[in-house]
Amino acid sequence: MNHRRSFFRSVLGFAAGSAALSRVARGQQSAAAAQPNMGGAVRVVTPDIDDLPFTMDGSVKVFHLTAEPVKQTVVPGRTLDLWGFNGSAPGPTIQATEGDRIRIVFDNHLPEPTGIHWHGLELPIDMDGVPGVSQNLTMPGGRFVYEFDLHQNGTFFYHSHMAMQEMVGMLGGFIILPKTPYAPRADKDFLFALQEYAVLPNSTIPNSMNMEFNWLTLNGKAGPACTPLIVKQGERVRIRIVNLGMDHHPVHLHGFTFWETGREGARQPEAIWPRGNTTLVGVAQARDIEFVADRMGDWMLHCHLPHHMMNQMSSNVGPMTRLGQGMRAGASMEEAMGMLRDGNATAQNKGPSLGRGLGIGATAEMAQANGMQGMNMPAMPKSADQVPLFPQDAYMESPMMAMDKAVERPETYGLPAGWSGFIGGMMTLVRVMPAEQYEKILELKAKQRAQAGREGRIQ
Ligand SMILES: [Cu+2]
């Protein structure tokens, strides 16, 4: 799968790289000029996720989509075993234009049957991708060819129509650009897919039955590993957000009052665009927001649920959080899920209680500080464990927990030292900058691509 992904990346990377370089050379601002077949609209960028490439068969755009187990690195050092498409979860973004006929050759490389649903598309019933109802299951090793016309435009997505498969990553963006660009035109157009996983300590596999989540991702990355959005001062920015998880996410933008211009299924008439700074992206929904980035700064864009701004949350209980011990072999699923039937959650023989308040036993959780035991912080008082709730943000989010170097890339150029210690979960930055800094970052990106090309490794 990695081989295939790097092949796609090299094809795409080369094309995108040379287009970007020539745009810079010509001083052009619009990506549309370098992207044929996109109806003149600015191509949508999905930070940290590739586009799905296509070839033409006559007038049909042909995509190849493969469901498969993937290794998704959510932050440096934490790689989850998920199910996704073509090497990532979420899968690569499909982009096409209103009026296109598309063919998606779908291969199932998962160990269980599946079927792919095109969420929100108006298409013939036998293309709707509901196994057992509108089509046969696509078995492991099997293939199904979807083909249909696109007469809508807007923000859509594709996903497995098997509920538990959705919960381990099987989602991807599906953008249908309008024949005529929306007015007013956007200079930048971004897409984020919201996903959530419950991964118990010492595991890399999400527990799809859990109801509380400790990895919250934007395009498969948790903050601070999400690539910031780079915007030139004065540009009009569109951000599209899709959600396929168990929770609704109130997504908040700092510094700007946006218009909500679209939702799943369609762009909305301008007369009813609500203004605001927070939009609730419900499960199975999409929201498009637009604003004019007229104020410089590194502005936060994030889900505002407090636990969704954190990484790897779990209660500090049970043997798994203590060095040298782990979950005992043969422990029951209930214990693994933190649903205790007897005793208390901090007893030595219990697994971690990931779900605070989950199950009857959780009420017996012992009063204690939330400190990470064994962590030696220079400034931490010796009596930390005796102070109720200490430390909450004091040490979980701080420059001491920063990983600036590990998440460094051209788009983080110029951020203040320690910035990464204050960003987790579904959090990223919209960086509105003067033209010189913007050009500098493009230059760094071109250098990075050239370096990767020389080393036979494409970013
Ligand atoms: Cu959230």
Coordinates of C-alpha atoms and ligand atoms in Angstrom, one line a residue, residues 216 247-250 303-305 308 426, ligand 1:
L216 CA -9.6 13.8 17.7
D247 CA -19.9 13.5 18.2
H248 CA -21.1 16.9 16.8
H249 CA -18.2 19.4 16.8
P250 CA -18.7 23.2 17.4
C303 CA -13.5 22.3 17.8
H304 CA -14.4 24.0 21.1
L305 CA -15.3 20.9 23.1
H308 CA -11.5 17.6 21.7
M426 CA -9.0 19.2 16.6
Ligands
CU1 CU -15.3 18.2 18.8

